Amino acid sequence: MPRHPPVHRALPVLWHGGDYNPDQWLESPEIIAEDFRLFPLAGVNVVSVGIFAWTRLEPDEGRYTFGWLDDLLDRLAAAGMKAVLATPSGARPAWLSARYPEVLRVEANRVRNLHGGRHNHCPTSPVYRRKVGALNRLLAERYGKHPALVLWHASNEYGGECHCALCQEAFRGWLRARHGDLDALNRAWWTDFWSHRYTDWAQVASPAPHGEGAVHGLTLDWRRFVTAQSLDFHRAEVAPLRAAAPEVPVTTNLMWTYDGLDYWKWAPHLDVVAWDSYPDWHNDREVLWETAARTAFAHDQMRALRGGQPFLLMESTPSQVNWHAVNTLKRPGVHRAASLQAVAHGADSVMYFQWRKGRGGAEKLHGAVVDHVGHEHTRTFREVAEVGRDLARLPGVPGTTVPAEVAVIFDTENRWALDEAQGLARERKDYPQTCALHHRAFWRQGIAVDVVNMDGDLSRYRVVVAPMLYMIRPGVAARLDAFVRAGGTLVTTYCTGMVDEHDRCHLGGFPGPLRATVGVWAEELDALYPSRSNRADAVPGNDLGLEGSYGIHTLCELVHAEDGAEVLAIYGEDFYAGRPVLTRHRVGAGRAYHVAARTEPRFLDDLYRGLAREAGLAHALEATLPEGVSAQLRTDGETDHVFVMNFAADAQALRLGPADGDLVDARDGSAVASPLALAPLEVRVLRRATRAGRAAPRH
Ligand code: GLA
Ligand code: ZN
């Protein structure tokens, strides 16, 4: 588990900074001077610049004005700071849209957008690619070797899709390459349904609200194409950066809940994963620790995208956003806890949108480090500065990783297929939420989890949880089977193995190609109205420690245990009372568990506590974690950093165990005694030699 190299060797510490838009303040040099006074007070060492600055860089076609950016980067370098430099393709000047309307996006309803907003370009348009490429080449040649530059930030939050004629043509080309001929496409898409057979490639077009929406294979392939085409655009736009400045890494900022792009296809093309985290802290659906757990789920996916390499938290808000339904302030202490939580899960940065609030436009009321009042004497600024001080006191953390023995599969294509599926409980499929709840049961125990897609290498894990693995692509069942035979523990649930990669149902009984591994046949799937429920009764004496009854809601699969699979819990009610809810099938050296119904979270907590014991999983701390307290580990194989975070409403005390080693406070080296006291929202970062390090002889 060696330490990963820093994103850029010129900034080998935890990054602290954010989006900075002096391009909105060029007429106010005194404001920019203030920014440079305030940066060190906030402990900021890096800023992201140029993100939407096209009009300030190329005010008219072919007329470039780089002077302000020259000055800015020089000034940053002189101040000992670094820059993440963006390409401006996320929004474009009006002159460009007016002169070349083909750059504007066409929506699914086939209406071309007007100029405006942002993220509103066609990814196929040769004109847009040429214009972006020309400007990016100039940026790369001019700044590629600038001492302030540590990272390229390509565009901004790539997303959306375009249905213009150029994109349709590209889609058909992509389909030809994927399917070969029309017969194969018709077979894959099951087009005899409702007489949807295509007889000419020209008949094939993207899904539309007033057109095709019933051919699920088409919808899936369209979404795959959107990913491929957006990625192709990205690769084209960064090609000049890579050519002129090969030593400067490239990233783009991904979005947490966004399902428009399959980030697993993107990750290999980024040098580091970066993402924008905006949890709705203090919402009225959940308590704070539940929001923290959901956020952890997202961090664990972002880290897993590149196999455990530390990621960058590229954006977060220091106070509130402006786009949630209710824009609640982060309560005192939440910003620090959320920031250190990101680091605990593998972030090597805490960065913000935005450094300073703009005066106008849609985001003028969005949280920022510097408010309109203009000075540092605000609660938000003080809390940001405190995070800056914390990060500076953790020099051993950057480059370390999170050693996960558990994987939760949360697969983007599977999500798309479930979105399409008509049936089940249509409004309550809740695939992301379900994966997050399975993940949470490990989070509560201080067990690290990678959130992966179904194509990854699973052999490095000891437990793989695959909630609602509705789609099973070729090769996946064989790999899961091999994983179990080799001694792994697999957990599957209701709605598994129903369709293939073209969204055609698997024949021969669900869970399709996993039936032999899992040892169940899912004969029927019942959906319950919100007011209805069932229950799971633990089979007495089961060795997992499940006891009594657990609530069941929404989805109940009626399964038969096959091939010697044991039944560990049964339905308590309805005509299927007595039939299995939880089964275990021993295969080779491993075990496959199947959870046939959607249960209350307490069932998952108990189940995964039992499985952790059975599989001997490592916990970040030996101490039992009270509800709302989370412990996460970052390590380089020699030194562990254990982040202990109290997201509960009350103070907590943790009884540390002998296996926890000699812990010291990572920020000041002071010894840590048991019980470890944690005020509400307190985060302690503890350091110790790894178990391997401790086993070595001492003198
Ligand atoms: C996104 C964008 C930013 C900004 C923030 C606001 O993450 O990348 O430009 O709009 O949202 O929360
Ligand atoms: Zn287009």
XYZ file of C-alpha atoms and ligand atoms in Angstrom:
712
model
C 0.000 0.000 0.000
C 2.589 2.563 -1.051
C 1.956 6.266 -0.843
C 0.548 7.799 -4.016
C 2.576 10.637 -5.522
C 1.100 14.115 -5.026
C -1.178 15.443 -7.785
C 1.670 17.831 -8.577
C 5.061 17.719 -6.919
C 5.047 21.494 -6.505
C 2.154 21.247 -4.031
C 2.775 18.088 -1.968
C 0.411 19.054 0.859
C -3.355 18.989 1.356
C -4.781 21.577 -1.017
C -7.022 24.307 0.317
C -8.679 26.858 -1.944
C -11.428 27.142 -4.483
C -12.986 28.702 -7.560
C -11.688 32.222 -7.958
C -13.176 34.636 -10.498
C -11.110 37.827 -10.711
C -12.339 37.910 -14.332
C -15.579 39.302 -12.818
C -13.631 42.039 -10.986
C -11.131 43.306 -13.526
C -12.480 46.839 -13.126
C -11.918 46.661 -9.371
C -8.206 46.113 -8.787
C -8.669 47.002 -5.130
C -10.910 43.940 -4.698
C -8.293 41.714 -6.250
C -5.671 43.244 -3.977
C -7.945 42.420 -1.030
C -8.180 38.818 -2.222
C -4.422 38.536 -2.032
C -4.476 39.950 1.489
C -7.174 37.465 2.490
C -5.807 34.281 0.884
C -3.153 33.650 3.547
C -5.576 34.555 6.331
C -7.823 31.756 5.129
C -4.912 29.358 4.717
C -5.558 29.072 1.003
C -2.727 27.634 -1.086
C -4.434 27.081 -4.452
C -7.228 28.645 -6.522
C -9.110 27.458 -9.607
C -9.177 30.153 -12.242
C -10.571 30.753 -15.698
C -13.507 28.386 -15.342
C -16.018 30.541 -17.223
C -13.658 33.193 -18.532
C -13.966 32.812 -22.304
C -15.270 36.336 -22.973
C -12.387 37.772 -20.973
C -9.887 35.678 -22.917
C -11.309 36.036 -26.428
C -13.695 38.998 -26.453
C -14.054 38.788 -30.251
C -13.240 35.955 -32.548
C -9.476 35.638 -32.819
C -8.727 38.631 -30.559
C -7.104 37.375 -27.396
C -6.637 39.230 -24.109
C -4.398 37.190 -21.874
C -2.897 40.110 -19.966
C -5.070 39.786 -16.870
C -4.423 36.057 -16.636
C -0.673 36.625 -17.068
C -0.787 39.050 -14.155
C -2.934 36.781 -12.044
C -0.726 33.725 -12.412
C 2.417 35.767 -11.805
C 0.882 37.254 -8.736
C -0.138 33.837 -7.437
C 3.365 32.541 -8.010
C 4.841 35.552 -6.219
C 2.535 34.874 -3.284
C 3.716 31.254 -3.143
C 0.316 30.018 -4.275
C -0.704 27.610 -7.006
C -3.343 27.643 -9.713
C -5.712 25.116 -11.178
C -6.301 26.507 -14.649
C -9.562 25.750 -16.387
C -10.402 25.524 -20.030
C -13.358 27.798 -20.719
C -15.599 25.426 -22.675
C -18.268 25.281 -19.934
C -19.802 28.515 -21.217
C -19.161 30.524 -24.346
C -19.323 34.087 -25.599
C -22.439 35.356 -27.332
C -20.489 36.142 -30.494
C -19.677 32.479 -30.909
C -23.291 31.264 -30.605
C -24.475 34.041 -32.902
C -21.948 33.310 -35.614
C -22.095 29.510 -35.363
C -25.548 28.362 -34.214
C -24.515 24.722 -34.633
C -22.603 24.979 -31.344
C -25.899 25.307 -29.462
C -27.455 22.230 -28.046
C -30.647 20.620 -29.367
C -32.870 19.174 -26.644
C -34.604 15.789 -26.812
C -37.713 17.552 -28.121
C -35.535 18.513 -31.133
C -35.681 22.229 -30.362
C -32.369 24.054 -30.526
C -31.565 26.071 -27.405
C -30.963 29.769 -27.620
C -27.714 31.244 -26.422
C -27.561 31.481 -22.664
C -26.783 29.836 -19.382
C -23.828 27.489 -19.500
C -23.122 23.829 -20.237
C -25.102 24.411 -23.403
C -22.887 23.163 -26.212
C -23.052 20.354 -28.747
C -20.244 17.862 -28.069
C -20.102 16.855 -31.731
C -20.041 20.247 -33.476
C -16.750 20.510 -35.399
C -16.919 24.293 -35.051
C -17.140 24.136 -31.253
C -14.342 21.614 -31.067
C -12.180 23.798 -33.298
C -12.845 26.951 -31.293
C -12.250 25.273 -27.942
C -9.152 23.563 -29.300
C -7.676 26.828 -30.583
C -8.102 28.619 -27.264
C -6.898 25.638 -25.243
C -3.768 25.428 -27.398
C -2.976 29.050 -26.666
C -3.581 28.541 -22.951
C -1.336 25.488 -22.925
C 1.470 27.155 -24.834
C 1.303 30.288 -22.735
C 0.879 28.810 -19.263
C 1.901 25.150 -19.545
C 5.226 25.847 -17.872
C 4.061 28.584 -15.514
C 5.399 27.989 -11.984
C 1.937 28.547 -10.481
C 0.212 25.885 -12.591
C -0.406 22.544 -10.889
C -3.474 21.143 -12.672
C -5.707 21.597 -15.708
C -9.417 21.779 -14.941
C -11.108 20.770 -18.184
C -14.365 22.620 -18.727
C -16.802 22.421 -15.822
C -19.170 19.666 -14.776
C -19.599 18.087 -18.188
C -23.191 16.974 -18.561
C -26.372 17.045 -20.589
C -26.893 15.790 -24.104
C -27.475 17.099 -27.592
C -29.914 15.681 -30.142
C -28.881 17.724 -33.183
C -28.406 16.241 -36.643
C -24.647 16.035 -36.106
C -25.144 14.080 -32.893
C -27.718 11.767 -34.528
C -25.230 10.949 -37.270
C -22.515 10.295 -34.703
C -24.940 8.110 -32.734
C -25.640 5.960 -35.789
C -21.928 5.612 -36.428
C -21.407 4.565 -32.819
C -24.223 2.005 -33.117
C -22.757 0.543 -36.295
C -19.454 0.055 -34.538
C -21.186 -1.524 -31.544
C -23.705 -3.796 -33.268
C -22.261 -4.322 -36.730
C -25.440 -4.638 -38.730
C -29.080 -3.721 -38.342
C -30.153 -7.331 -37.755
C -27.925 -7.514 -34.722
C -29.246 -4.187 -33.503
C -32.843 -5.347 -33.944
C -32.090 -8.512 -31.996
C -30.324 -6.642 -29.212
C -33.117 -4.112 -28.891
C -35.952 -6.682 -29.215
C -37.560 -4.471 -31.796
C -40.389 -6.794 -32.823
C -42.090 -5.504 -29.691
C -44.754 -3.052 -30.926
C -43.429 -3.483 -34.447
C -40.365 -1.340 -33.850
C -38.060 -3.165 -36.266
C -35.670 -0.892 -38.155
C -34.999 -1.544 -41.832
C -32.659 1.349 -42.561
C -30.036 3.044 -40.395
C -31.599 6.386 -41.225
C -34.663 5.371 -39.172
C -32.629 5.139 -35.987
C -32.746 8.262 -33.824
C -32.254 9.231 -30.201
C -35.116 8.808 -27.705
C -37.584 11.699 -27.560
C -40.509 12.679 -25.341
C -42.684 12.879 -28.459
C -41.025 9.900 -30.153
C -39.300 6.693 -29.132
C -39.191 5.800 -25.474
C -40.362 2.206 -25.447
C -37.242 0.514 -26.813
C -35.143 0.152 -23.680
C -32.120 -1.111 -25.585
C -32.156 2.124 -27.590
C -32.408 4.257 -24.468
C -29.508 2.429 -22.860
C -27.340 2.685 -25.960
C -28.173 6.382 -26.272
C -27.005 6.995 -22.723
C -23.839 5.024 -23.435
C -23.316 7.101 -26.559
C -23.788 10.355 -24.613
C -21.018 9.235 -22.273
C -18.802 8.219 -25.178
C -19.398 11.401 -27.135
C -18.910 13.719 -24.158
C -15.730 11.865 -23.301
C -14.607 12.166 -26.903
C -15.177 15.906 -26.694
C -13.224 16.048 -23.438
C -10.320 14.108 -24.904
C -10.273 16.370 -27.926
C -10.284 19.476 -25.785
C -7.447 18.331 -23.550
C -5.273 17.009 -26.382
C -3.545 20.403 -26.847
C -2.960 20.650 -23.090
C -1.363 17.239 -22.964
C 0.727 18.023 -26.028
C 2.095 21.367 -24.812
C 2.400 20.556 -21.108
C 2.639 16.795 -20.663
C 3.831 17.106 -17.068
C 0.722 18.969 -15.884
C -2.074 16.586 -14.837
C -5.608 16.915 -16.169
C -8.914 16.554 -14.401
C -12.486 17.718 -14.600
C -15.006 18.188 -11.803
C -17.500 15.341 -11.493
C -20.859 15.538 -9.757
C -22.147 13.300 -7.035
C -25.731 12.450 -7.837
C -25.365 13.017 -11.553
C -26.347 10.002 -13.610
C -26.074 11.489 -17.097
C -22.525 10.231 -17.606
C -20.940 6.928 -16.715
C -17.936 8.166 -14.770
C -16.382 4.706 -14.831
C -15.708 5.269 -18.522
C -14.157 8.651 -17.759
C -11.891 7.753 -14.868
C -9.108 6.126 -16.925
C -8.790 9.352 -18.928
C -8.355 11.639 -15.917
C -5.060 11.915 -14.081
C -6.876 12.489 -10.815
C -10.554 12.331 -9.931
C -12.062 15.603 -8.722
C -15.619 16.175 -7.632
C -18.085 18.705 -6.276
C -19.797 17.801 -3.012
C -22.957 19.617 -1.935
C -24.862 17.533 0.615
C -28.082 19.035 1.949
C -26.903 19.152 5.557
C -29.716 19.807 8.040
C -32.485 18.670 5.670
C -35.755 17.613 7.283
C -35.680 13.967 6.133
C -32.741 12.698 8.117
C -30.527 13.434 11.086
C -27.055 14.802 10.540
C -25.176 11.531 10.773
C -27.387 10.057 8.069
C -26.404 12.891 5.735
C -22.780 12.271 6.687
C -23.160 8.594 5.826
C -24.646 9.400 2.414
C -21.805 11.795 1.758
C -19.313 9.117 2.727
C -20.921 6.849 0.135
C -20.166 9.441 -2.552
C -16.581 9.954 -1.388
C -16.043 6.194 -1.430
C -17.171 6.042 -5.035
C -14.981 8.929 -6.136
C -11.938 7.332 -4.501
C -12.704 3.966 -6.060
C -13.029 5.418 -9.565
C -9.270 5.365 -9.862
C -8.579 2.355 -7.715
C -8.001 4.108 -4.392
C -5.879 6.992 -5.675
C -6.591 10.075 -3.546
C -9.098 12.421 -5.168
C -9.648 16.153 -5.021
C -12.636 17.736 -3.381
C -12.820 20.417 -6.059
C -15.903 22.225 -4.824
C -17.940 22.419 -1.647
C -19.676 25.363 -0.075
C -18.304 26.996 3.042
C -21.819 27.947 4.119
C -24.895 27.360 1.955
C -25.680 26.785 -1.709
C -28.341 28.654 -3.669
C -29.938 25.743 -5.501
C -31.313 23.405 -2.840
C -35.045 23.806 -2.236
C -34.163 25.300 1.147
C -30.671 26.737 1.486
C -29.906 26.092 5.112
C -26.662 27.405 6.558
C -24.130 24.866 7.672
C -24.326 25.084 11.450
C -21.121 26.012 13.287
C -18.689 23.121 13.112
C -20.377 21.321 10.226
C -18.062 22.806 7.649
C -14.991 21.598 9.482
C -16.477 18.148 10.084
C -17.568 17.801 6.455
C -14.182 18.963 5.174
C -12.205 16.567 7.341
C -14.655 13.819 6.437
C -13.711 14.267 2.783
C -10.043 13.950 3.711
C -10.811 10.907 5.850
C -12.291 9.206 2.796
C -9.370 9.974 0.517
C -9.521 13.628 -0.535
C -6.182 15.396 -0.805
C -7.903 18.769 -0.946
C -10.711 20.844 0.468
C -11.799 23.390 -2.093
C -14.751 25.658 -2.476
C -17.198 27.146 -4.798
C -16.528 30.004 -4.392
C -13.788 32.214 -3.003
C -15.735 35.464 -3.277
C -19.423 36.110 -3.955
C -20.039 37.841 -7.258
C -22.192 40.949 -7.418
C -24.608 39.762 -10.043
C -25.870 36.749 -11.878
C -27.533 33.565 -10.736
C -24.963 32.680 -8.079
C -24.630 35.986 -6.262
C -26.295 34.550 -3.161
C -24.341 31.276 -3.194
C -22.064 30.756 -0.206
C -18.449 31.847 -0.492
C -15.403 32.305 1.671
C -15.589 36.086 1.249
C -19.049 37.606 1.474
C -20.288 40.858 -0.049
C -19.288 42.625 3.127
C -15.764 42.095 1.885
C -13.737 41.379 5.030
C -12.577 38.399 7.023
C -14.645 39.039 10.144
C -17.420 36.585 9.379
C -18.320 33.247 10.886
C -17.837 31.554 7.524
C -14.380 33.016 6.968
C -13.303 32.010 10.469
C -14.493 28.433 9.936
C -12.721 28.232 6.590
C -9.522 29.556 8.155
C -9.816 26.917 10.852
C -10.025 24.201 8.184
C -6.949 25.728 6.566
C -5.045 25.449 9.848
C -6.199 21.854 10.318
C -5.106 20.803 6.862
C -1.705 22.383 7.320
C -1.201 20.270 10.417
C -1.712 16.991 8.548
C 1.416 16.792 6.370
C 1.508 13.007 6.577
C -1.912 12.516 5.004
C -1.613 13.439 1.308
C -0.935 10.429 -0.872
C -2.187 7.912 1.680
C -5.106 5.716 0.768
C -8.070 3.988 2.326
C -7.636 0.221 2.496
C -11.054 -1.269 1.747
C -11.833 -4.951 2.111
C -15.479 -4.409 1.183
C -16.944 -3.332 -2.140
C -20.491 -2.149 -2.715
C -21.407 -2.331 -6.386
C -23.224 0.816 -7.522
C -23.217 0.568 -11.272
C -24.207 3.417 -13.563
C -25.566 1.308 -16.436
C -27.521 -0.739 -13.926
C -28.954 2.530 -12.609
C -30.005 3.524 -16.110
C -31.658 0.149 -16.704
C -33.524 0.346 -13.398
C -34.678 3.864 -14.285
C -36.200 2.471 -17.475
C -37.745 -0.610 -15.887
C -41.512 -0.356 -15.855
C -42.804 -2.495 -13.043
C -41.557 -2.988 -9.474
C -42.625 -0.086 -7.266
C -42.146 2.461 -10.015
C -41.715 5.535 -7.869
C -39.719 3.798 -5.176
C -37.011 1.867 -6.961
C -34.478 3.932 -5.016
C -31.388 2.204 -6.343
C -28.837 4.824 -5.205
C -30.483 5.118 -1.796
C -30.491 1.345 -1.402
C -26.785 1.052 -2.229
C -26.067 3.890 0.207
C -27.947 2.108 3.000
C -25.958 -1.088 2.504
C -22.784 0.999 2.541
C -23.948 2.777 5.693
C -24.074 -0.435 7.674
C -20.290 -0.732 7.190
C -19.705 2.996 7.746
C -21.364 2.662 11.140
C -18.855 -0.013 12.092
C -15.804 1.900 10.914
C -15.219 -0.523 8.050
C -13.895 1.009 4.841
C -15.825 0.400 1.626
C -15.036 0.986 -2.033
C -18.091 1.848 -4.113
C -17.409 0.254 -7.486
C -19.088 -0.678 -10.726
C -19.623 -4.277 -11.779
C -16.645 -4.425 -14.134
C -13.918 -3.806 -11.583
C -11.383 -6.235 -10.180
C -13.177 -7.856 -7.256
C -10.454 -10.253 -6.217
C -8.917 -7.670 -3.875
C -12.032 -7.612 -1.656
C -13.279 -10.027 0.972
C -16.914 -8.959 0.888
C -18.786 -7.767 -2.201
C -22.289 -6.371 -1.790
C -24.337 -6.019 -4.959
C -27.699 -4.461 -4.091
C -30.334 -4.659 -6.858
C -27.879 -5.865 -9.502
C -30.731 -5.881 -11.993
C -28.496 -5.827 -15.062
C -25.750 -8.395 -15.350
C -23.361 -7.781 -18.200
C -21.370 -10.553 -19.880
C -18.592 -11.974 -17.754
C -19.809 -10.456 -14.494
C -21.581 -13.544 -13.132
C -18.512 -15.676 -13.838
C -16.285 -13.234 -11.979
C -18.636 -13.058 -9.010
C -18.817 -16.837 -8.947
C -15.026 -17.111 -9.022
C -14.830 -14.507 -6.252
C -17.088 -16.617 -4.021
C -15.368 -19.895 -4.843
C -12.053 -18.353 -3.886
C -13.396 -17.596 -0.395
C -15.216 -14.295 -0.842
C -18.558 -13.326 0.630
C -21.135 -12.053 -1.862
C -24.403 -10.400 -0.914
C -27.169 -10.031 -3.489
C -30.730 -8.804 -3.084
C -34.162 -8.751 -4.719
C -34.136 -7.497 -8.345
C -30.894 -9.265 -9.224
C -29.981 -10.718 -12.594
C -33.178 -9.736 -14.382
C -31.738 -8.235 -17.597
C -28.642 -8.413 -19.779
C -26.510 -5.579 -21.143
C -29.173 -4.844 -23.815
C -31.948 -4.733 -21.207
C -33.408 -8.072 -22.354
C -34.603 -10.361 -19.573
C -32.417 -13.288 -18.630
C -34.196 -16.586 -19.288
C -34.180 -19.618 -17.052
C -35.181 -18.023 -13.749
C -33.914 -14.999 -11.874
C -31.309 -14.113 -10.684
C -30.345 -15.226 -14.171
C -26.650 -16.002 -14.589
C -26.124 -15.765 -10.818
C -28.749 -18.385 -9.948
C -26.275 -21.221 -9.410
C -23.954 -19.046 -7.316
C -26.615 -17.522 -5.119
C -28.586 -20.724 -4.700
C -32.019 -19.202 -5.072
C -34.657 -19.032 -7.738
C -36.685 -15.831 -7.497
C -40.039 -16.910 -8.802
C -42.065 -13.722 -8.231
C -41.527 -10.113 -7.114
C -44.177 -8.440 -4.977
C -44.430 -4.659 -4.654
C -46.080 -3.153 -1.580
C -47.968 0.135 -1.317
C -46.283 2.587 1.066
C -48.785 1.837 3.830
C -48.189 -1.932 3.638
C -45.394 -3.934 5.193
C -44.191 -7.408 6.006
C -41.536 -8.630 8.363
C -38.457 -10.800 8.410
C -38.258 -13.264 11.280
C -34.750 -14.422 12.084
C -34.451 -18.191 12.191
C -33.600 -18.941 15.836
C -30.023 -19.988 16.425
C -28.680 -18.483 13.197
C -24.952 -17.870 13.513
C -25.091 -14.264 12.258
C -26.625 -12.922 15.445
C -29.908 -11.875 13.794
C -32.628 -11.783 16.411
C -36.382 -11.320 16.401
C -38.224 -9.503 13.638
C -37.283 -6.739 11.231
C -39.569 -4.549 9.166
C -39.920 -5.083 5.419
C -41.371 -2.659 2.892
C -41.711 -1.854 -0.816
C -40.271 -4.953 -2.503
C -40.548 -8.626 -1.575
C -39.159 -11.374 -3.704
C -40.625 -14.859 -3.426
C -37.607 -17.109 -3.643
C -36.887 -20.819 -3.425
C -33.675 -21.853 -1.692
C -31.874 -24.289 -3.994
C -28.840 -26.505 -3.994
C -28.564 -26.730 -0.219
C -28.822 -22.995 0.479
C -29.644 -22.363 4.174
C -32.511 -20.140 5.206
C -31.575 -17.621 7.927
C -34.707 -15.456 7.994
C -38.255 -15.913 6.734
C -41.264 -13.747 5.892
C -43.644 -13.311 8.799
C -46.798 -12.325 6.960
C -48.981 -12.622 3.888
C -49.404 -15.678 1.688
C -45.638 -16.098 1.517
C -45.126 -16.211 5.282
C -42.482 -18.818 6.038
C -40.650 -18.415 2.763
C -37.006 -17.250 2.745
C -35.976 -13.624 3.223
C -32.295 -14.330 3.865
C -30.381 -17.281 2.498
C -26.770 -18.429 2.532
C -25.260 -20.639 -0.118
C -21.838 -22.106 0.443
C -19.919 -22.314 -2.814
C -16.309 -23.429 -2.924
C -14.475 -21.655 -0.116
C -16.956 -18.766 0.073
C -20.549 -17.836 0.735
C -23.306 -16.121 -1.208
C -26.037 -14.397 0.802
C -29.303 -13.312 -0.736
C -31.588 -10.703 0.846
C -34.968 -11.167 -0.829
C -36.768 -8.083 0.499
C -36.210 -4.421 1.239
C -35.723 -4.295 4.970
C -35.433 -1.606 7.558
C -31.806 -0.445 7.986
C -31.501 -2.201 11.356
C -31.556 -5.523 9.526
C -28.619 -4.449 7.376
C -26.747 -3.234 10.464
C -27.160 -6.625 12.132
C -26.481 -8.601 8.974
C -23.258 -6.783 8.189
C -22.085 -6.924 11.770
C -22.453 -10.676 11.526
C -20.729 -10.848 8.163
C -17.874 -8.634 9.346
C -17.290 -11.038 12.209
C -17.565 -14.075 9.952
C -15.197 -12.612 7.347
C -12.828 -11.120 9.946
C -12.973 -7.620 8.466
C -10.670 -4.914 9.817
C -12.186 -1.899 11.573
C -10.497 1.490 11.669
C -10.773 1.359 15.449
C -11.339 -1.540 17.795
C -13.677 0.653 19.818
C -17.392 0.110 19.333
C -18.738 3.190 17.559
C -21.840 4.847 19.013
C -24.595 5.824 16.577
C -23.441 8.786 14.492
C -19.727 8.301 15.123
C -17.620 7.274 12.178
C -14.003 6.161 12.003
C -12.000 6.032 8.800
C -8.430 5.114 8.136
C -5.863 6.481 5.718
C -2.539 4.735 5.536
C 0.665 4.366 3.571
C 1.334 0.948 5.054
C 3.609 2.317 7.777
C 1.604 5.048 9.451
C -2.144 5.062 9.958
C -4.187 8.218 10.269
C -7.483 7.422 11.947
C -10.198 10.055 11.552
C -12.807 9.819 14.289
C -15.845 11.958 13.521
C -18.802 12.649 15.734
C -21.861 13.405 13.624
C -24.185 12.544 16.522
C -26.076 15.295 18.301
C -24.397 14.623 21.664
C -20.928 14.250 23.096
C -19.545 10.719 22.891
C -16.797 8.732 24.537
C -15.013 5.847 22.840
C -13.307 3.084 24.725
C -10.145 2.342 22.766
C -8.847 -1.208 22.706
C -5.379 -2.787 22.757
C -5.596 -3.390 19.002
C -5.801 0.355 18.484
C -2.104 0.721 19.267
C -0.391 3.779 20.685
C -2.424 6.618 19.268
C -1.281 10.213 19.257
C -3.088 13.293 18.061
C -1.887 13.829 14.508
C -2.039 17.597 14.835
C 0.104 18.098 17.930
C 1.592 14.698 18.740
C -0.016 14.537 22.180
C -0.863 11.103 23.562
C -4.461 9.940 23.244
C -6.060 8.337 26.266
C -9.088 6.087 26.500
C -11.926 6.896 26.674
C -11.609 9.263 23.745
C -14.003 12.158 24.305
C -15.723 13.720 21.293
C -17.840 16.846 21.460
C -20.687 17.093 18.929
C -19.205 17.612 15.438
C -15.702 17.104 16.767
C -13.239 15.365 14.478
C -10.051 13.915 15.927
C -7.249 12.807 13.654
C -5.137 10.172 15.378
C -1.858 8.688 14.269
C -0.234 5.364 14.981
C 2.205 2.920 13.490
C 0.381 0.348 11.361
C -0.180 -3.109 12.751
C 2.663 -4.297 10.531
C 4.845 -1.469 11.835
C 3.936 -2.330 15.414
C 4.746 -6.002 14.903
C 8.315 -5.096 13.967
C 10.819 -5.447 16.827
C 11.363 -2.278 18.799
C 14.360 -1.127 20.733
C -21.368 23.516 -9.450
C -20.583 24.319 -10.453
C -20.183 25.655 -9.935
C -21.301 26.296 -9.168
C -21.713 25.375 -8.051
C -22.802 25.943 -7.182
O -20.647 22.646 -8.721
O -19.452 23.638 -10.934
O -19.820 26.463 -11.053
O -22.373 26.530 -10.010
O -22.211 24.200 -8.600
O -23.120 25.075 -6.125
Zn -25.214 18.018 -31.240
